[in-house]
mmCIF file of C-alpha atoms in Angstrom:
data_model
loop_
_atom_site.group_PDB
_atom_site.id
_atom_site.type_symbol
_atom_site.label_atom_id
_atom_site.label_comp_id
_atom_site.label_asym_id
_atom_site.label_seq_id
_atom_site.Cartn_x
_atom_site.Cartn_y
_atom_site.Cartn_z
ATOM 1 C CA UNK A 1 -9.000 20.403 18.274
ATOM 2 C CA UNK A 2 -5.530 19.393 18.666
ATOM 3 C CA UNK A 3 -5.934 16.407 20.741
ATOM 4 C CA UNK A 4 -8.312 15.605 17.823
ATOM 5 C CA UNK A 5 -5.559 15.795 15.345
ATOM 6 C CA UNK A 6 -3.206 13.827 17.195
ATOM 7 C CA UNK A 7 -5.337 11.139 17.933
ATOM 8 C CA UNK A 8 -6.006 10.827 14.350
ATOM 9 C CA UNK A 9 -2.661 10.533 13.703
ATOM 10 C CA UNK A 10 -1.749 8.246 16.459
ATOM 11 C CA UNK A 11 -4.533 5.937 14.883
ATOM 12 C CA UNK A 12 -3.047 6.152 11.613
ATOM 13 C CA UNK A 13 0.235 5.360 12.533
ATOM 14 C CA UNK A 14 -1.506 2.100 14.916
ATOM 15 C CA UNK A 15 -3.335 0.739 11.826
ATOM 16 C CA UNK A 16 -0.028 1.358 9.459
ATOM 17 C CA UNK A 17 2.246 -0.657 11.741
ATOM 18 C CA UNK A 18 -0.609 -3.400 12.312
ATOM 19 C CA UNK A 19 -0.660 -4.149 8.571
ATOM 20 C CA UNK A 20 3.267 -3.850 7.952
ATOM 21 C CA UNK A 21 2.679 -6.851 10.995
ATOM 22 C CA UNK A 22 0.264 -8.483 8.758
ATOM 23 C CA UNK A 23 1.983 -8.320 5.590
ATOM 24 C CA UNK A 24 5.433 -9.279 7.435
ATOM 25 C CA UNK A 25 3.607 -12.502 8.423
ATOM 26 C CA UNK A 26 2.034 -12.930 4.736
ATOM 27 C CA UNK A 27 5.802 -12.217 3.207
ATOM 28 C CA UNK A 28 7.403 -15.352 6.000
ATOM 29 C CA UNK A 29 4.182 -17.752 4.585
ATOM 30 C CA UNK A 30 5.578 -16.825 0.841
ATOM 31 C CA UNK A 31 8.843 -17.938 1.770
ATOM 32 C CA UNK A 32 8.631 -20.748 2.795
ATOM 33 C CA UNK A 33 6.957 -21.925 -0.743
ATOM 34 C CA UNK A 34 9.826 -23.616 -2.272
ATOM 35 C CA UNK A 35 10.306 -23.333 -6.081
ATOM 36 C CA UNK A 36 9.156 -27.454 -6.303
ATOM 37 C CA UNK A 37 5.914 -25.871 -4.676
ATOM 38 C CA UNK A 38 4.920 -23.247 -7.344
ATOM 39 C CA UNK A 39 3.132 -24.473 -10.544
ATOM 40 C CA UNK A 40 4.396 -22.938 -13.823
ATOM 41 C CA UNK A 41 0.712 -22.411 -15.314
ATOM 42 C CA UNK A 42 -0.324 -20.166 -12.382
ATOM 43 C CA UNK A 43 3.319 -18.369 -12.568
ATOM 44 C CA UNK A 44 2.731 -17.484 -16.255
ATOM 45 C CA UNK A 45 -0.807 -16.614 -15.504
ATOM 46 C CA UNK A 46 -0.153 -14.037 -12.867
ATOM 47 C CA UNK A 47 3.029 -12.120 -14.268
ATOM 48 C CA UNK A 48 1.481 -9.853 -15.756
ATOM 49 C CA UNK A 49 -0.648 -8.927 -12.633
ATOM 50 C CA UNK A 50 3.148 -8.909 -10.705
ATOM 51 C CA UNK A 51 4.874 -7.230 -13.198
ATOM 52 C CA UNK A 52 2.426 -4.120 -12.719
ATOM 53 C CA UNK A 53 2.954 -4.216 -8.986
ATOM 54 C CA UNK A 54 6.670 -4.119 -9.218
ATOM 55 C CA UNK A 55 6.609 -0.752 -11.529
ATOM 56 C CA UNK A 56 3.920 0.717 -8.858
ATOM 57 C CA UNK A 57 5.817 -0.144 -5.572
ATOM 58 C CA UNK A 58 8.979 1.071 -7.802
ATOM 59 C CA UNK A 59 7.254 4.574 -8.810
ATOM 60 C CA UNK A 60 5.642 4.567 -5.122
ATOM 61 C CA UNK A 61 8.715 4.771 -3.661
ATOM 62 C CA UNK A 62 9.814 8.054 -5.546
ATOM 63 C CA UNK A 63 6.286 9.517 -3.845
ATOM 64 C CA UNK A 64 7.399 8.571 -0.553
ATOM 65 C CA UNK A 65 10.438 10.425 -1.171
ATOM 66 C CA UNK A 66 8.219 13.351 -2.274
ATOM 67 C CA UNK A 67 6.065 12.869 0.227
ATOM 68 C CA UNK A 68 9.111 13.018 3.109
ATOM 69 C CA UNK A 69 10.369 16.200 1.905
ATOM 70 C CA UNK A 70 7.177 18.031 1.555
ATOM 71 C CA UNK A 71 6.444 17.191 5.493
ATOM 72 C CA UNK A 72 9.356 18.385 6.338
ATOM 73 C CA UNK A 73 9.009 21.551 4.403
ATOM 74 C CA UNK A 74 5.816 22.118 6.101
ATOM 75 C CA UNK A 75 7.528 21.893 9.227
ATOM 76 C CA UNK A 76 10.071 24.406 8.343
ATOM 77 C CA UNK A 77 6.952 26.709 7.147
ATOM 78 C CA UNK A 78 5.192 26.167 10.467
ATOM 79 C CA UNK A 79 2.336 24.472 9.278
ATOM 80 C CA UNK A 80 2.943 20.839 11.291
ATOM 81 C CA UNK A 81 5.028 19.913 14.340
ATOM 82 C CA UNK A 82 7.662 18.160 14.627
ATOM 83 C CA UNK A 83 5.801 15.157 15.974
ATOM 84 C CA UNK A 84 3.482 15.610 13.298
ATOM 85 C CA UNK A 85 5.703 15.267 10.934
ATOM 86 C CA UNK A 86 8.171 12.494 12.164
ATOM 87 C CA UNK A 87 4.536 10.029 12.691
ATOM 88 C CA UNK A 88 3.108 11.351 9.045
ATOM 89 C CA UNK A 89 6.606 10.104 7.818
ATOM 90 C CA UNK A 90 6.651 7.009 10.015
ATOM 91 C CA UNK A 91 3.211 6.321 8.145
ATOM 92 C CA UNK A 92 4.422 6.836 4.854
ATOM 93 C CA UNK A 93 7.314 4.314 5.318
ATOM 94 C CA UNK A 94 4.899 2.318 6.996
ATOM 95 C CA UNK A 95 2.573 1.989 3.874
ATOM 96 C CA UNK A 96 5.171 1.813 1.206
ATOM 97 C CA UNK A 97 6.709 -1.225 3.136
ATOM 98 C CA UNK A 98 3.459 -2.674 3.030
ATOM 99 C CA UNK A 99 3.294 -2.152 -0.562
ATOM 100 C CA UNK A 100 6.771 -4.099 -1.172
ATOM 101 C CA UNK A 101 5.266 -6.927 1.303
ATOM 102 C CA UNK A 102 2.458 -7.670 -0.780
ATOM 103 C CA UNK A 103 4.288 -8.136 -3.943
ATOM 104 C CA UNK A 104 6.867 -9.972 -2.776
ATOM 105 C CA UNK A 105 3.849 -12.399 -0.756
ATOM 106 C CA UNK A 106 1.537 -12.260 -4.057
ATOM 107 C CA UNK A 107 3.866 -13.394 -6.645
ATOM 108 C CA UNK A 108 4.549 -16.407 -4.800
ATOM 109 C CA UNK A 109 1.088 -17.173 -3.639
ATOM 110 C CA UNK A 110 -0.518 -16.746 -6.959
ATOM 111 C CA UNK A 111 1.999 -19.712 -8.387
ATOM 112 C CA UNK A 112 1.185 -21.857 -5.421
ATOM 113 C CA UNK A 113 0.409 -25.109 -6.592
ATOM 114 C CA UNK A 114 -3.003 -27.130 -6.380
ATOM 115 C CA UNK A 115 -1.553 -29.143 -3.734
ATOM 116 C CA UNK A 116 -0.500 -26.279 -1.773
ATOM 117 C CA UNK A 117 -3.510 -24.462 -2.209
ATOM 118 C CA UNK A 118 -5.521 -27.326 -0.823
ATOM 119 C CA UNK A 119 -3.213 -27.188 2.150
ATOM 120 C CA UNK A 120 -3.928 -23.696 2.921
ATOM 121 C CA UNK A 121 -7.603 -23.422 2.937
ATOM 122 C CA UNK A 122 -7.823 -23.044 6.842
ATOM 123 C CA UNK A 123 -6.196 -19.404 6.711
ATOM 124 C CA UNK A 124 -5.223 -17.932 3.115
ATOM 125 C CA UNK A 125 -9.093 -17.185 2.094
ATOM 126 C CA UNK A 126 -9.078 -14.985 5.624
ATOM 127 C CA UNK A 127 -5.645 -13.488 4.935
ATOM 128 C CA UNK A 128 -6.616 -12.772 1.139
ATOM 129 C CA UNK A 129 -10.298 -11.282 2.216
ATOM 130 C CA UNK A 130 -7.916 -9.197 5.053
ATOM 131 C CA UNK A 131 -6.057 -7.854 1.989
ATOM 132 C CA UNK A 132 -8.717 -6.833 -0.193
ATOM 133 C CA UNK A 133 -10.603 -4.894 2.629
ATOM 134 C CA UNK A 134 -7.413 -3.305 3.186
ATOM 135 C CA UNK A 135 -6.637 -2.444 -0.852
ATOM 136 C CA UNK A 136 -10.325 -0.892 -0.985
ATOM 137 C CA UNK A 137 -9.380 1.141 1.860
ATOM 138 C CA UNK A 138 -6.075 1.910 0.610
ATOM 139 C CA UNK A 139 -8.187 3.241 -2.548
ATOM 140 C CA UNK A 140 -10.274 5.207 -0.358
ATOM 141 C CA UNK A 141 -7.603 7.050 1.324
ATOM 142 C CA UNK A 142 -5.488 7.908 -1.554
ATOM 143 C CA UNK A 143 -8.470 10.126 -2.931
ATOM 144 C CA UNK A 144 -9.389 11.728 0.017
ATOM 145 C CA UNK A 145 -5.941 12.428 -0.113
ATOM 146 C CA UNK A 146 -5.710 14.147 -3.828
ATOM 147 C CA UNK A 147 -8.807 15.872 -2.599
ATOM 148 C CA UNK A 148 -6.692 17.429 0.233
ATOM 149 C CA UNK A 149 -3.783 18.111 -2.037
ATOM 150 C CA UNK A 150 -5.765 19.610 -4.738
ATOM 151 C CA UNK A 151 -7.686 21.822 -1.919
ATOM 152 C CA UNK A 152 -4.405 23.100 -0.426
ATOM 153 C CA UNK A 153 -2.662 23.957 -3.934
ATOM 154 C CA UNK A 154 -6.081 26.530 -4.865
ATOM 155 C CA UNK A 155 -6.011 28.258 -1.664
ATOM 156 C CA UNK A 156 -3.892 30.871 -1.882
ATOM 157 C CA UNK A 157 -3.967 31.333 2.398
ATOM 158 C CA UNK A 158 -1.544 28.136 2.924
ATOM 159 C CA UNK A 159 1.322 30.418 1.455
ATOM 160 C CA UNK A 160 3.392 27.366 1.344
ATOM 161 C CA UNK A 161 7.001 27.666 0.420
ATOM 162 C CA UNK A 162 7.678 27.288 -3.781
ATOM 163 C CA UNK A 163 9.683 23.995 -2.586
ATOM 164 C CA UNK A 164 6.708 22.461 -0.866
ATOM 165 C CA UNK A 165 3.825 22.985 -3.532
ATOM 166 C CA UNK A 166 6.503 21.302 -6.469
ATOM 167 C CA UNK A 167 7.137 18.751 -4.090
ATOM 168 C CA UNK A 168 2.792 18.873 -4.139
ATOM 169 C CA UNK A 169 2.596 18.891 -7.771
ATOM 170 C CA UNK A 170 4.491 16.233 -8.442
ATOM 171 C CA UNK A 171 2.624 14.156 -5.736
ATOM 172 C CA UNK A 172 -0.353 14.628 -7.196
ATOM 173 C CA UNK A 173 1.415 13.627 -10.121
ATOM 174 C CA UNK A 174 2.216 10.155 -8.875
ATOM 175 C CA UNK A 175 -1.360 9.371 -7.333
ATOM 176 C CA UNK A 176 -2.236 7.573 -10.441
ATOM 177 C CA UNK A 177 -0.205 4.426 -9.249
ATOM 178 C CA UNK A 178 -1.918 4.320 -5.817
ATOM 179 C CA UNK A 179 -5.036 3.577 -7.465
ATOM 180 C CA UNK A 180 -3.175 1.075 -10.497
ATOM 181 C CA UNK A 181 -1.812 -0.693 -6.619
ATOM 182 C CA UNK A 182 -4.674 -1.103 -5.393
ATOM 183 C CA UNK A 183 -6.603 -2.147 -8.298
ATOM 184 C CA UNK A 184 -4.283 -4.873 -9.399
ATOM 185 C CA UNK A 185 -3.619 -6.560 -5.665
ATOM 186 C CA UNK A 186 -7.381 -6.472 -5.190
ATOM 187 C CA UNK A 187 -7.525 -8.264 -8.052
ATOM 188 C CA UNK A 188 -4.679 -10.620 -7.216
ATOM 189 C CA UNK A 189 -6.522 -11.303 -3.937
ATOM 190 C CA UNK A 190 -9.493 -12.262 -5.716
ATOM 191 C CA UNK A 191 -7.869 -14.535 -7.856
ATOM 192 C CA UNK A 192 -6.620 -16.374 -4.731
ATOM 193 C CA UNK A 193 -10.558 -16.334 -3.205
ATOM 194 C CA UNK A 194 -11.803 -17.371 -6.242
ATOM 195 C CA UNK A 195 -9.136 -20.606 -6.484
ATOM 196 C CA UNK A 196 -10.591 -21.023 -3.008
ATOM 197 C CA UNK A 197 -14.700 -20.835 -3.633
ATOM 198 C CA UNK A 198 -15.456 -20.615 -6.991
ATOM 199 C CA UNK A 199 -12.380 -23.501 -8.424
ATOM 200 C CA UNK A 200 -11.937 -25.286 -5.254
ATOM 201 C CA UNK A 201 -8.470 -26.376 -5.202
#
């Protein structure tokens, strides 16, 4: 059973790393779009859309703080090892990092320019499909994960420590904006397919 739990967690931390790679590359491509390459129209269009990322990565990052401590409180209680909780924390960094990526790659690429877009057609559709598999998935996880969280707060034989299950609470708090994330750059990638197949650039 234990090898089973580390694997899964060595797979987790694989596939978090992989798309911090992706959305690294995604972030360069943005860039590189000069301001004389952006089209005011699909700016204006798409700030609303960017301005609800921003506040999400921005209250995100107070639930990876949340998130950081409560590992390491389970730690303390004996609950997780240490390796268990330095890769859970690795992952969390890992997927918040991601989060940033994408925002700073979508507001660009949604004002790309006609021109531009035209130019791009070879890889951006594969990149943007990429990003909405990975969105839906993100959804996915997030409520398995307030599943988990609201499993372990009604059973009394975790015992965790009063510092842990407010650190808990207010996680569960902050879920919300997981799902607003992923919502809204789903969305933002199919605006960019949809340029692609359905508006041809």
């Amino acid at each position: 059973m234990e090898i089973h739990w580390v694997t899964n967690d060595i797979v987790s931390l694989v596939a978090d790393v992989l798309q911090v790679i992706l959305f690294i590359g995604l972030y360069a491509f943005a860039r590189f779009l000069t301001n004389d390459r952006l089209d005011a129209h699909h700016k204006a269009q798409a700030r609303g859309d960017v301005s609800i990322l921003f506040g999400c990565c921005a209250v995100l990052f107070v639930k990876l703080i949340l998130q950081s401590v409560e590992v390491e409180y389970q730690r303390k209680d004996g609950f997780v090892t240490m390796s268990d909780a330095v890769i859970a924390t690795v992952c969390y960094v890992a997927v918040q990092a991601s989060q940033w990526l994408q925002y700073l790659s979508v507001r660009r690429i949604l004002a790309m320019s006609d021109r531009d877009c035209r130019a791009t057609k070879r890889f951006l559709p594969l990149v943007a499909a990429g990003g909405l598999l990975m969105a839906w998935i993100h959804f996915g996880i997030t409520f398995f994960d307030t599943s988990l969280i609201k499993y372990q707060l009604t059973d009394e034989t975790f015992n965790f420590s009063q510092t842990t299950l407010i650190c808990m609470i207010f996680t569960q708090t902050i879920f919300p904006a997981d799902y607003l994330f992923a919502f809204t750059v789903s969305g933002c990638y199919l605006e960019i397919l949809q340029r692609f197949f359905l508006h041809p650039c």
